[in-house]
């Protein structure tokens, strides 16, 4: 009860982060995106964003394709994809470390 009275006197609760864990600043509402790992909807400004570039063909089949190809200098196409993670899934899958205050 003493703690409750102290908070009422101060008027505000303590904040964990200056930006509340978001990059929203003046915007009122931000669209949500799906987390790659857990499928949960996360605000786009809060989500962890990574740009993923991968070969279409896995490394074991690349050599076979080069040998079978008619062209001697053929560049294999790549997949370019922007991936979003929620905070908990990104920490769990070691995309990011635990966030500091």
Short mmCIF file of C-alpha atoms in Angstrom, two decimals:
data_model
loop_
_atom_site.label_atom_id
_atom_site.label_comp_id
_atom_site.label_asym_id
_atom_site.label_seq_id
_atom_site.Cartn_x
_atom_site.Cartn_y
_atom_site.Cartn_z
CA UNK A 1 0.00 0.00 0.00
CA UNK A 2 2.91 2.32 0.69
CA UNK A 3 4.29 1.66 -2.79
CA UNK A 4 0.92 2.41 -4.39
CA UNK A 5 0.76 5.78 -2.62
CA UNK A 6 4.27 6.64 -3.78
CA UNK A 7 3.33 5.95 -7.42
CA UNK A 8 0.27 8.14 -7.17
CA UNK A 9 2.38 10.99 -5.86
CA UNK A 10 4.82 10.67 -8.75
CA UNK A 11 2.04 10.43 -11.29
CA UNK A 12 3.85 8.28 -13.86
CA UNK A 13 5.11 4.72 -13.99
CA UNK A 14 8.70 3.94 -14.85
CA UNK A 15 9.52 3.24 -18.51
CA UNK A 16 11.73 0.38 -19.61
CA UNK A 17 12.79 2.00 -22.88
CA UNK A 18 12.80 5.55 -24.16
CA UNK A 19 11.04 4.53 -27.38
CA UNK A 20 8.81 1.86 -25.75
CA UNK A 21 10.53 -0.75 -27.93
CA UNK A 22 9.19 0.76 -31.14
CA UNK A 23 10.26 3.07 -33.94
CA UNK A 24 6.90 4.79 -34.30
CA UNK A 25 7.56 8.30 -32.90
CA UNK A 26 4.73 10.54 -34.22
CA UNK A 27 2.60 7.95 -36.02
CA UNK A 28 -0.60 6.89 -34.36
CA UNK A 29 -1.02 3.45 -35.92
CA UNK A 30 1.32 1.09 -37.77
CA UNK A 31 0.31 -1.92 -39.85
CA UNK A 32 1.14 -5.39 -38.55
CA UNK A 33 3.30 -8.07 -40.13
CA UNK A 34 3.52 -11.82 -39.56
CA UNK A 35 6.43 -13.23 -37.58
CA UNK A 36 8.43 -15.73 -39.66
CA UNK A 37 8.96 -18.16 -36.76
CA UNK A 38 5.82 -18.01 -34.62
CA UNK A 39 3.22 -16.53 -36.99
CA UNK A 40 2.12 -13.90 -34.49
CA UNK A 41 1.09 -10.43 -35.73
CA UNK A 42 3.69 -7.81 -34.75
CA UNK A 43 3.62 -4.04 -35.37
CA UNK A 44 5.98 -3.38 -38.30
CA UNK A 45 8.03 -0.82 -36.39
CA UNK A 46 8.54 -3.18 -33.44
CA UNK A 47 9.45 -6.27 -35.47
CA UNK A 48 13.04 -7.39 -36.02
CA UNK A 49 13.71 -7.03 -39.75
CA UNK A 50 16.29 -9.02 -41.70
CA UNK A 51 16.94 -9.09 -45.46
CA UNK A 52 17.55 -12.68 -46.51
CA UNK A 53 19.46 -13.49 -49.72
CA UNK A 54 19.68 -17.20 -50.59
CA UNK A 55 20.49 -19.26 -53.65
CA UNK A 56 17.49 -20.99 -55.21
CA UNK A 57 19.55 -24.17 -55.47
CA UNK A 58 21.24 -25.67 -52.41
CA UNK A 59 25.04 -25.93 -52.30
CA UNK A 60 25.19 -29.68 -53.06
CA UNK A 61 23.34 -29.34 -56.38
CA UNK A 62 25.20 -26.26 -57.65
CA UNK A 63 28.16 -28.23 -58.96
CA UNK A 64 25.92 -30.72 -60.79
CA UNK A 65 24.06 -27.86 -62.47
CA UNK A 66 27.30 -26.16 -63.56
CA UNK A 67 28.57 -29.35 -65.14
CA UNK A 68 25.29 -30.01 -66.96
CA UNK A 69 24.87 -26.40 -68.09
CA UNK A 70 25.54 -25.34 -71.71
CA UNK A 71 26.70 -21.89 -70.61
CA UNK A 72 30.07 -21.79 -68.89
CA UNK A 73 29.40 -18.59 -66.88
CA UNK A 74 25.79 -18.86 -65.77
CA UNK A 75 24.89 -17.00 -62.57
CA UNK A 76 22.29 -18.88 -60.57
CA UNK A 77 19.29 -16.76 -59.54
CA UNK A 78 18.83 -15.87 -55.88
CA UNK A 79 15.85 -15.43 -53.58
CA UNK A 80 15.60 -11.95 -52.04
CA UNK A 81 13.24 -11.77 -49.10
CA UNK A 82 12.56 -9.43 -46.19
CA UNK A 83 11.91 -11.45 -43.04
CA UNK A 84 10.15 -10.17 -39.90
CA UNK A 85 10.45 -11.69 -36.41
CA UNK A 86 8.68 -10.89 -33.15
CA UNK A 87 11.02 -10.10 -30.25
CA UNK A 88 10.57 -13.38 -28.41
CA UNK A 89 11.07 -15.55 -31.51
CA UNK A 90 14.13 -13.54 -32.61
CA UNK A 91 15.76 -13.99 -29.21
CA UNK A 92 14.86 -17.68 -29.09
CA UNK A 93 16.26 -18.41 -32.56
CA UNK A 94 19.37 -16.27 -31.80
CA UNK A 95 18.71 -13.70 -34.53
CA UNK A 96 19.33 -11.01 -31.88
CA UNK A 97 20.58 -10.98 -28.31
CA UNK A 98 18.54 -9.88 -25.30
CA UNK A 99 17.76 -6.19 -25.66
CA UNK A 100 19.32 -3.71 -23.27
CA UNK A 101 17.35 -0.96 -21.57
#
